[in-house]
Coordinates of C-alpha atoms in Angstrom, one line a residue:
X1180 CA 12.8 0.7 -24.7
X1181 CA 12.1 -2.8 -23.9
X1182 CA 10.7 -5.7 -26.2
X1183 CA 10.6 -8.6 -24.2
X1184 CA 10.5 -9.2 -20.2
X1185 CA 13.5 -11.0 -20.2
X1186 CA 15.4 -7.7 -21.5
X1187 CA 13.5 -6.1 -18.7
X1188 CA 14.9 -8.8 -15.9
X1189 CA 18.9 -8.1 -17.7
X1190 CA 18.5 -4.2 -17.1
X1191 CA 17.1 -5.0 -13.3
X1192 CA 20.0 -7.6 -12.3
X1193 CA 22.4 -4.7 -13.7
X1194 CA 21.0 -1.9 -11.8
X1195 CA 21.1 -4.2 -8.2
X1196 CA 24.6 -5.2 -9.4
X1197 CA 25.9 -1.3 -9.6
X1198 CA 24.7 0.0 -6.5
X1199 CA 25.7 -1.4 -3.2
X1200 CA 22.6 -2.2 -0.2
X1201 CA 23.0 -2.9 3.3
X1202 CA 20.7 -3.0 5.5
X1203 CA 21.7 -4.4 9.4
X1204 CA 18.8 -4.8 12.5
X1205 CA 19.9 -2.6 15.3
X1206 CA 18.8 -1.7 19.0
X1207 CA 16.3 0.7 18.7
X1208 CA 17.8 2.6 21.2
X1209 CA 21.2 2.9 19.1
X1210 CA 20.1 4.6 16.1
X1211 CA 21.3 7.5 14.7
X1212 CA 19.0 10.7 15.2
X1213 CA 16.1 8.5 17.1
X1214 CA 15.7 8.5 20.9
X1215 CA 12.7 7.3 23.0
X1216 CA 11.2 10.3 25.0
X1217 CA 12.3 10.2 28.5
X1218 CA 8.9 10.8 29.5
X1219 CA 6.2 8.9 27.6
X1220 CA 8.8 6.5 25.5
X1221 CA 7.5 7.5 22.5
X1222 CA 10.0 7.0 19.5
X1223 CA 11.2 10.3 17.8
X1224 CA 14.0 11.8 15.0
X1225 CA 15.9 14.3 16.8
X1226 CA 15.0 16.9 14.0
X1227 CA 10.9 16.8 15.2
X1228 CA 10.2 15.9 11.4
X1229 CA 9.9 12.7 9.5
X1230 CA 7.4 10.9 11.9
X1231 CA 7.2 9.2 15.3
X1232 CA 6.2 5.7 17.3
X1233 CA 3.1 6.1 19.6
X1234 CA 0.6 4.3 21.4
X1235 CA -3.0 4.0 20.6
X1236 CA -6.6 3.3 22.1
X1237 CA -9.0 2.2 20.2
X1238 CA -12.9 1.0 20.5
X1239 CA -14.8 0.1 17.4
X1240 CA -17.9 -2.1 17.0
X1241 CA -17.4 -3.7 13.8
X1242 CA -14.0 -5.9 13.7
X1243 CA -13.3 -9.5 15.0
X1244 CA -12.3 -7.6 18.6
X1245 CA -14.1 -4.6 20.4
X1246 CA -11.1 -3.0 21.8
X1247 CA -7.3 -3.0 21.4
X1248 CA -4.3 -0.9 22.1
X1249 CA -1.5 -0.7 19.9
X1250 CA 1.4 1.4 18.5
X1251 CA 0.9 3.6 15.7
X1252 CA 3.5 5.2 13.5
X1253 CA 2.3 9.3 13.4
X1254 CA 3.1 11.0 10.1
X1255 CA 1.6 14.1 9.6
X1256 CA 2.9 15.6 6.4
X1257 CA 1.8 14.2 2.8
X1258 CA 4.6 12.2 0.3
X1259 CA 4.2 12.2 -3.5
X1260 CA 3.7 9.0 -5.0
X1261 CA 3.9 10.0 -8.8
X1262 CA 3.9 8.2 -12.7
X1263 CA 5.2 10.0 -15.7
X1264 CA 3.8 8.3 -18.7
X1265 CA 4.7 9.3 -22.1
X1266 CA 3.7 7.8 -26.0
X1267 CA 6.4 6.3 -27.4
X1268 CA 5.1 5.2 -31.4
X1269 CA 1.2 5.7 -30.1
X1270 CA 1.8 3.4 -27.1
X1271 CA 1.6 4.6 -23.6
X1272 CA 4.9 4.2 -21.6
X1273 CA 5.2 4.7 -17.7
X1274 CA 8.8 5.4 -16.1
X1275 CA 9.3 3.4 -13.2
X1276 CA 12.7 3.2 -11.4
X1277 CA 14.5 0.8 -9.5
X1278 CA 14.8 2.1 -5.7
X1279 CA 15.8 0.5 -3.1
X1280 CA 13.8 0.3 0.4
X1281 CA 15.3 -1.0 3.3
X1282 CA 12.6 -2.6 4.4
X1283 CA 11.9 -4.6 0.8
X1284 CA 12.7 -8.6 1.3
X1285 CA 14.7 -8.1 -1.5
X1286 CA 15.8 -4.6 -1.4
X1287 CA 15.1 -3.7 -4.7
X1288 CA 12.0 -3.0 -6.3
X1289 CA 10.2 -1.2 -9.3
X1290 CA 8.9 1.8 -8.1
X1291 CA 6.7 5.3 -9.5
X1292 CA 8.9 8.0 -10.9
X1293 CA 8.5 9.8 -7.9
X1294 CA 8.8 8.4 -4.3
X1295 CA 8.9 10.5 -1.9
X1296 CA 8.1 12.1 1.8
X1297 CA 7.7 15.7 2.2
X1298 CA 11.1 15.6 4.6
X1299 CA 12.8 14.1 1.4
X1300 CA 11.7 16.8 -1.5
X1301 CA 12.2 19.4 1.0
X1302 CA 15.6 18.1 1.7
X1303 CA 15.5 17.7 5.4
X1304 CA 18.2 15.2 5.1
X1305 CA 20.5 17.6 3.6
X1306 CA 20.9 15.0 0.8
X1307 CA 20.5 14.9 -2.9
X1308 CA 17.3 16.4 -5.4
X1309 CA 14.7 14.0 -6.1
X1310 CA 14.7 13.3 -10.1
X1311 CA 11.9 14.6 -12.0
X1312 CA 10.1 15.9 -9.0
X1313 CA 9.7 18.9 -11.0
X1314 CA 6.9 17.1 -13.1
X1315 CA 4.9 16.5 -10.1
X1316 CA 5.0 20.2 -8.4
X1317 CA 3.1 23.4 -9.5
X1318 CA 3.7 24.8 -12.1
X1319 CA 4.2 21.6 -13.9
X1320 CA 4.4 21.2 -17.4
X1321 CA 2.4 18.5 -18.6
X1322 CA -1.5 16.9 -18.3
X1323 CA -3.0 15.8 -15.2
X1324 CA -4.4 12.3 -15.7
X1325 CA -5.0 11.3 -12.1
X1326 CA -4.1 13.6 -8.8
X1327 CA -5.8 12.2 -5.5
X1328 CA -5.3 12.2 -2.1
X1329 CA -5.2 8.5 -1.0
X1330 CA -4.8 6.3 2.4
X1331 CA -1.6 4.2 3.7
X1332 CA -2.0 0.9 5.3
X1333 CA -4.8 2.4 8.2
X1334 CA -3.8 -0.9 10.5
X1335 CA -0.1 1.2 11.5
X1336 CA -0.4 4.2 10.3
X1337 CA -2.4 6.8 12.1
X1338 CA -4.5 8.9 9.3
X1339 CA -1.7 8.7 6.5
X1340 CA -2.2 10.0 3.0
X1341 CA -0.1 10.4 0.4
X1342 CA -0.1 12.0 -3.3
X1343 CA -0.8 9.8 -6.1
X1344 CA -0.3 11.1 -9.3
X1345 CA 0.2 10.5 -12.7
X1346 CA 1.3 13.5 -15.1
X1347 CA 1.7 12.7 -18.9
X1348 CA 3.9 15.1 -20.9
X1349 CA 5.3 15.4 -24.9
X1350 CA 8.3 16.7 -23.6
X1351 CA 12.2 14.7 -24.0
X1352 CA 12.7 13.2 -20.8
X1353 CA 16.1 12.3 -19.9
X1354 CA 16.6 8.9 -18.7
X1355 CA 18.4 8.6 -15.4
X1356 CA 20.6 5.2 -15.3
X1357 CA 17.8 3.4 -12.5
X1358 CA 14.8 4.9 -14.3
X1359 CA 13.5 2.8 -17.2
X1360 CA 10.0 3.2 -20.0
X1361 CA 7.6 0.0 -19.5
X1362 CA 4.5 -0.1 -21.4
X1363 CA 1.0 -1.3 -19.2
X1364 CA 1.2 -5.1 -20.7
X1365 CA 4.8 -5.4 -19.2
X1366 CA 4.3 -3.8 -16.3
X1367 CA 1.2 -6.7 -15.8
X1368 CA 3.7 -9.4 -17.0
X1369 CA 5.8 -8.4 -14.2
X1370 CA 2.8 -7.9 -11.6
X1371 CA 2.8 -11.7 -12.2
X1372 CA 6.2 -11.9 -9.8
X1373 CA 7.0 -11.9 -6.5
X1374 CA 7.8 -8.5 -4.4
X1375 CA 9.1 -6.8 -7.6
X1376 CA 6.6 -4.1 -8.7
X1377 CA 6.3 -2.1 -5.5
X1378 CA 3.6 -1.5 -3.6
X1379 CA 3.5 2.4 -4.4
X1380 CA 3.6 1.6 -8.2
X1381 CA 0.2 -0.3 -7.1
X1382 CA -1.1 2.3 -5.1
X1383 CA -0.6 5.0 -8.4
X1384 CA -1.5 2.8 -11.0
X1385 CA -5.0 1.8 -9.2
X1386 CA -6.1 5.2 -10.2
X1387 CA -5.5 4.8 -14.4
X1388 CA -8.5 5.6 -15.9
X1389 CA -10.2 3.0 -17.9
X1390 CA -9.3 4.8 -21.0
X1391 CA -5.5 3.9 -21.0
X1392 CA -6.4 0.0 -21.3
X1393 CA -6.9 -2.8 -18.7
X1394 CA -8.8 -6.4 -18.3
X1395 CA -12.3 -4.7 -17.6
X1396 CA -14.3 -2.4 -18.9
X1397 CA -13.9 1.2 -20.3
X1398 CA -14.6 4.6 -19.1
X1399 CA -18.0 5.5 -18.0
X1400 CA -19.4 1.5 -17.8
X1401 CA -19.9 2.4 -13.5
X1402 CA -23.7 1.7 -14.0
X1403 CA -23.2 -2.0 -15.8
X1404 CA -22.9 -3.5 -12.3
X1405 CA -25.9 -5.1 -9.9
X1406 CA -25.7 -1.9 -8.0
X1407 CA -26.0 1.9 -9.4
X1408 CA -23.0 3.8 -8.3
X1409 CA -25.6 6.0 -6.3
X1410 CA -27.1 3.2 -4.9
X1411 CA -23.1 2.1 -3.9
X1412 CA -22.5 5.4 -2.6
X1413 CA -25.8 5.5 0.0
X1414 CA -24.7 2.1 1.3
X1415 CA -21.3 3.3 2.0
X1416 CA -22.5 6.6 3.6
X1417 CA -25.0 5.1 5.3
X1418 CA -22.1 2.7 6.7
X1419 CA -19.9 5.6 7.6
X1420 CA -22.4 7.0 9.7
X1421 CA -23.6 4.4 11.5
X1422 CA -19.9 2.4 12.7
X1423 CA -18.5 3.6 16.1
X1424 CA -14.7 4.4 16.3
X1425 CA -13.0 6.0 19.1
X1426 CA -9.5 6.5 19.5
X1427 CA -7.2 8.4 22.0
X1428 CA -3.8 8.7 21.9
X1429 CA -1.0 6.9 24.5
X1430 CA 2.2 7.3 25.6
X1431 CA 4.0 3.9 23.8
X1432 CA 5.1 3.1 27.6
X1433 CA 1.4 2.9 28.6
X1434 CA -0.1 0.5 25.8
X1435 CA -1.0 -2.7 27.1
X1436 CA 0.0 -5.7 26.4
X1437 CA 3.4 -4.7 24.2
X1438 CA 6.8 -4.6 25.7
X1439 CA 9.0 -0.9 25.2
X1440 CA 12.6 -1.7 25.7
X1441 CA 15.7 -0.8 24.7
X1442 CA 16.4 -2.9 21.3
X1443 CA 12.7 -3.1 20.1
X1444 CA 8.7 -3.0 21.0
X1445 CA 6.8 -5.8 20.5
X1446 CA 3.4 -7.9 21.7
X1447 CA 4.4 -10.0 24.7
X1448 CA 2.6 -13.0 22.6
X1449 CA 4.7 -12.6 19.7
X1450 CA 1.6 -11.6 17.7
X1451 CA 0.8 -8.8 15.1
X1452 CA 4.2 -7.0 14.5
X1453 CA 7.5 -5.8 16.1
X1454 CA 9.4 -2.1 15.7
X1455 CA 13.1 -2.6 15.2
X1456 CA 15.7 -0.5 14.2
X1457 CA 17.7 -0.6 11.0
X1458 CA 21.2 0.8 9.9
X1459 CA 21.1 1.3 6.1
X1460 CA 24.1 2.2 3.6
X1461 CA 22.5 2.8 0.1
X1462 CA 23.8 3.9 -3.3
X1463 CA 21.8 5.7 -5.9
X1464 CA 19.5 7.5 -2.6
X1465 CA 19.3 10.9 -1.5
X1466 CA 20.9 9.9 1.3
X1467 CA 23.3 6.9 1.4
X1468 CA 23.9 6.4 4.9
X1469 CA 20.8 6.9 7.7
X1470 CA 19.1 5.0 10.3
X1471 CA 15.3 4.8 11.2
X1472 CA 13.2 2.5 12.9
X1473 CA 10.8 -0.2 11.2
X1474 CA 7.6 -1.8 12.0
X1475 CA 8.1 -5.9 11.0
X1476 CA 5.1 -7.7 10.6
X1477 CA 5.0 -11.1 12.6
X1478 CA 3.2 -13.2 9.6
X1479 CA 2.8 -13.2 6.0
X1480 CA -1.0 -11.8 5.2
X1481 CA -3.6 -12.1 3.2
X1482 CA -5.4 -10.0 0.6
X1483 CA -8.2 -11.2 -1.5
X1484 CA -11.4 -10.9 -3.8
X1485 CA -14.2 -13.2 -3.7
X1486 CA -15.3 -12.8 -7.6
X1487 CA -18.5 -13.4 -9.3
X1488 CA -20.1 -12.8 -12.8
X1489 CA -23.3 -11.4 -12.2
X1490 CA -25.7 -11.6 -16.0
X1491 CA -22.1 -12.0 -17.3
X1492 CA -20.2 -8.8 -15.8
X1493 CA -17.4 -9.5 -13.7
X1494 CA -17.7 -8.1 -10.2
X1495 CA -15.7 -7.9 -7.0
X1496 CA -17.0 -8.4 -3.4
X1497 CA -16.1 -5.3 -1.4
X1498 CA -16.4 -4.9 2.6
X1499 CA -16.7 -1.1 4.7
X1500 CA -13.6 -1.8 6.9
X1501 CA -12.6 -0.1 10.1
X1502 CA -8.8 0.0 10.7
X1503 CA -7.1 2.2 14.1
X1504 CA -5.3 4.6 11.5
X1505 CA -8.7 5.3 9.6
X1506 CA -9.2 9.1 8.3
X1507 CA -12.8 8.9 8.3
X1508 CA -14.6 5.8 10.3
X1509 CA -14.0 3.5 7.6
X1510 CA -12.8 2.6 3.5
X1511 CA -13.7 0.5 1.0
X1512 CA -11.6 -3.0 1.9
X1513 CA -10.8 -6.0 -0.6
X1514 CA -13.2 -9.6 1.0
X1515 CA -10.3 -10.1 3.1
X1516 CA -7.7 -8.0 4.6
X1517 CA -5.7 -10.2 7.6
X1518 CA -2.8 -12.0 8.5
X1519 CA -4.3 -15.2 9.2
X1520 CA -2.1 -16.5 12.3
X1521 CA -3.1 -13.4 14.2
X1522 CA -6.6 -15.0 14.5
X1523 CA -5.6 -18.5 15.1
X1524 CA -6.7 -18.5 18.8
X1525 CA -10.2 -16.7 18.5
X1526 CA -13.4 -19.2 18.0
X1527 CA -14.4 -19.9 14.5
X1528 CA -17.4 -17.6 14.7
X1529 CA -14.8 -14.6 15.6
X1530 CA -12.7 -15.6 12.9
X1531 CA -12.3 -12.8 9.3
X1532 CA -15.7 -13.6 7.4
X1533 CA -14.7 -15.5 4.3
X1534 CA -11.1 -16.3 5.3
X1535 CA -11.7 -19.9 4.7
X1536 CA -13.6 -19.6 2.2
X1537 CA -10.0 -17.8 0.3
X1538 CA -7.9 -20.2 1.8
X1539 CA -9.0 -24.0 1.3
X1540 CA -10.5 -22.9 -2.0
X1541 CA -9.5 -25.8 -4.4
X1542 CA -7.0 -24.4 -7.1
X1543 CA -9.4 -24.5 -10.0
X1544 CA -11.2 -21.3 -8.0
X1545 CA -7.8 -19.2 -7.4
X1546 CA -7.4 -16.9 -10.8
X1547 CA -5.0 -14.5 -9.2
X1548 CA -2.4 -15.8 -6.7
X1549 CA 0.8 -14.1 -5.9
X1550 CA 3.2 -12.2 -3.1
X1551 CA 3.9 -8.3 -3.1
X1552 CA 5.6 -6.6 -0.9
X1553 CA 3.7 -3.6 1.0
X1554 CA 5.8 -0.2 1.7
X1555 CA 9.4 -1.3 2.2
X1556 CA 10.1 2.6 3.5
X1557 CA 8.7 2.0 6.7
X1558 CA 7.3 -2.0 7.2
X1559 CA 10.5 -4.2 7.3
X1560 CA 9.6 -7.8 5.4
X1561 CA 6.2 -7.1 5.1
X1562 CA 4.3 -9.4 2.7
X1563 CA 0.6 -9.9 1.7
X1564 CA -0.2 -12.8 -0.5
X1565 CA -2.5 -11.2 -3.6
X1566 CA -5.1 -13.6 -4.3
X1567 CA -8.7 -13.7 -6.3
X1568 CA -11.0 -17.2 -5.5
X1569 CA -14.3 -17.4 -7.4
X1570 CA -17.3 -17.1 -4.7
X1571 CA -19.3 -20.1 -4.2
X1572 CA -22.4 -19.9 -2.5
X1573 CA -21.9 -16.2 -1.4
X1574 CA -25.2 -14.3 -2.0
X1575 CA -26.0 -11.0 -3.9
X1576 CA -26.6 -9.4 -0.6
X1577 CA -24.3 -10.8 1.4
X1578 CA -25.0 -8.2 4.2
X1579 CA -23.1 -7.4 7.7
X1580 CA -20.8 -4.5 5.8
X1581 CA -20.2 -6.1 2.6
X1582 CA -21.6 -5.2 -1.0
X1583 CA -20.9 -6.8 -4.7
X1584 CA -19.5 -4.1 -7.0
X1585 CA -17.9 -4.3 -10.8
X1586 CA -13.7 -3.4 -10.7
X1587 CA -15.2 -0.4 -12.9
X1588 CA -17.1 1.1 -9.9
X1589 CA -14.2 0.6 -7.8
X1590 CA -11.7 2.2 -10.2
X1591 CA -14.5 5.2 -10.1
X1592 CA -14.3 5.4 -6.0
X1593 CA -10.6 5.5 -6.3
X1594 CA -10.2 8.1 -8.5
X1595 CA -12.1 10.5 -5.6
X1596 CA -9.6 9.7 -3.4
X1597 CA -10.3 8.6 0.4
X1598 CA -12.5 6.2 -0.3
X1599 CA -10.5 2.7 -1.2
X1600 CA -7.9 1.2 1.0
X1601 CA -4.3 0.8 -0.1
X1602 CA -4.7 -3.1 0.0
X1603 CA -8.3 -2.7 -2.2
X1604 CA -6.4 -0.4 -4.4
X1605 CA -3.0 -2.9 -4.7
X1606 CA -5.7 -5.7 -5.1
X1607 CA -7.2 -4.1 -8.4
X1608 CA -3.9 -3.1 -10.1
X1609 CA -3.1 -6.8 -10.2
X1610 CA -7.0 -7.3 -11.4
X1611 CA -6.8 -4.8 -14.0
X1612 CA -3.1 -5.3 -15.2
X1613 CA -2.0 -8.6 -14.8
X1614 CA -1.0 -10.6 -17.9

């Protein structure tokens, strides 16, 4: 156990110290186990499992655009994303590990007891167990406290999910030498930091209910907000029902406006992202030599709140956002969701409602302001800057897709799974649990 930060920051240094990383940019059409089809140039493993680079159509009437194509990473089969928590003197204590990602800026970062793809607990690979999966699979030993289906980033992954869990048990737990006990106050001390608790710690922790502590309110307070959480539920239905999306499949050599060579795929006006290839040695994984290709993001986004007390209850503003990946039309989306330099050509009007209003906010407005990294398994260097602004001048019905809700009433959707988007979800973990 740890009693101060600065104990946790020794036994992090240690662990990146006794494990060697290397991770080296390669031709995509020299790695390892990956070939483009001969046909359509879509980017596959030779096995037909783990997932694959397409191309995709899409026409929607509710973003900044009407139509785009784009590539789109296909991965059918569900991960588990899972957070042992056990009392340790009447305290709650969650075991987080330090994992490497090839695609993290800084390689290593905190991550859920469990991280893994189906190919990896299945041991497609052929390489090492995952530890303590066996908390996470039936029959587990142990109480359920959360178990949801929830979304990946919907902008390059087509209909991803993955398993978030979080299983509390009385049992002794052996420590493994990269796994380590933080309590919820440390883990938001470290949420403070730069790209060092991982996004999928996020993504689980989003899910807590109210009743294991946090900066808001307690279980059952969803009705203390402006709106009912019926009344929240009709608006989003009646948004789901109304917003167009069509989609249709491409070969990757047919989308316009992107390049397919040999060494990578990218927009031909350097915009949006890039897929690259990346050779990767790694100590204390499954596996510790593979190869795989990476989407890399061309810019550094942006995720933000607008905040506003409303008759003294904090609350969040929320928008119904469309993405090409989405399961079901549309999720719940934090005020703003972009990387800003994509949209530095298009007229103001055209421009991410309320993105200026998060950016040139004057510093006394910013409560929340700080870089994570998003899933470093498949996004190479991808970064969003985490921010909250207090609204000014923003209305109680601001209108065109967007609704003021409490974190509460958020924390309720999430917990049904399907409904909140990873970036919404990350957003509110750094609400709820920074220090």
């Amino acid at each position: 156990m740890f009693r101060h930060l600065s104990e946790v920051h020794g036994w992090f240094a240690e662990r990146g110290r006794a494990q060697r990383h290397v991770v080296t940019l390669t031709r995509l059409d020299r790695l390892d186990g990956w070939s483009f089809d001969p046909v359509t140039h879509d980017l596959r493993h030779s096995s037909g499992r783990f997932f694959t680079v397409e191309g995709l159509g899409v026409e929607t009437d509710h973003r900044e655009v009407g139509s785009w194509q784009q590539p789109i990473i296909v991965q059918p089969e569900s991960g588990i994303l899972g957070i042992l928590v056990k009392e340790f003197g009447g305290v709650p204590h969650f075991l987080l590990q330090a994992k490497m990602e090839p695609g993290n800026i800084n390689l290593l970062q905190l991550s859920p007891t469990v991280q893994a793809t189906r190919s990896n607990f299945t041991r497609v690979h052929r390489g090492g167990s995952v530890p303590y999966l066996e908390h996470f699979l039936s029959p587990r030993r142990g109480r359920i406290v959360f178990d949801s289906l929830q979304s990946e980033q919907g902008s390059w992954f087509l209909g991803k999910r993955n398993r978030n869990m979080i299983v509390e048990t009385a049992e002794d737990v052996p420590l493994r030498d990269d796994f380590c006990w933080l309590t919820l106050e440390q883990i938001g001390g470290l949420l403070r930091e730069d790209n060092l608790v991982n996004m999928d710690t996020r993504t689980v922790l989003s899910g807590l209910p109210g009743a294991y502590g946090g900066r808001f309110g307690p279980e059952g307070a969803e009705d203390r907000g402006l709106h009912r959480m019926a009344e929240l539920l009709s608006w989003f239905t009646e948004e789901r029902v109304t917003r167009r999306l069509e989609r249709r499949r491409l070969p990757l050599s047919e989308v316009a406006g992107w390049s397919v060579g040999g060494g990578r795929v990218e927009h031909e006006e350097g915009l949006y992202f890039s897929v690259v290839g990346v050779d990767v040695e790694a100590e204390g994984r499954e596996v510790s030599r593979w190869s795989q290709p990476m989407l890399a993001p061309a810019s550094r986004g942006v995720v933000a709140f607008l905040t506003r007390a409303v008759d003294g209850v904090p609350h969040v503003l929320v928008q119904a956002r469309t993405e090409a990946g989405s399961r079901d039309v549309l999720e719940l989306g934090p005020t703003v969701q972009c990387a800003p330099e994509n949209h530095r050509r298009l007229p103001a009007e055209r421009r991410p409602r309320f993105l200026d209003d998060v950016l040139h906010a004057p510093p006394s407005r910013v409560t929340l302001d700080v870089v994570h990294s998003e899933e470093g398994g498949r996004f190479h260097h991808a970064e969003n800057r985490y921010m909250a602004v207090e609204a000014e001048d923003v209305p109680l019905d601001p209108g065109d897709g967007f609704v003021w809700m409490t974190p509460e009433q958020l924390g309720a959707l999430v917990r049904h799974g399907g409904q909140v988007n990873v970036e919404a979800r990350n957003l509110l973990t750094c609400l709820r649990y920074l220090r």
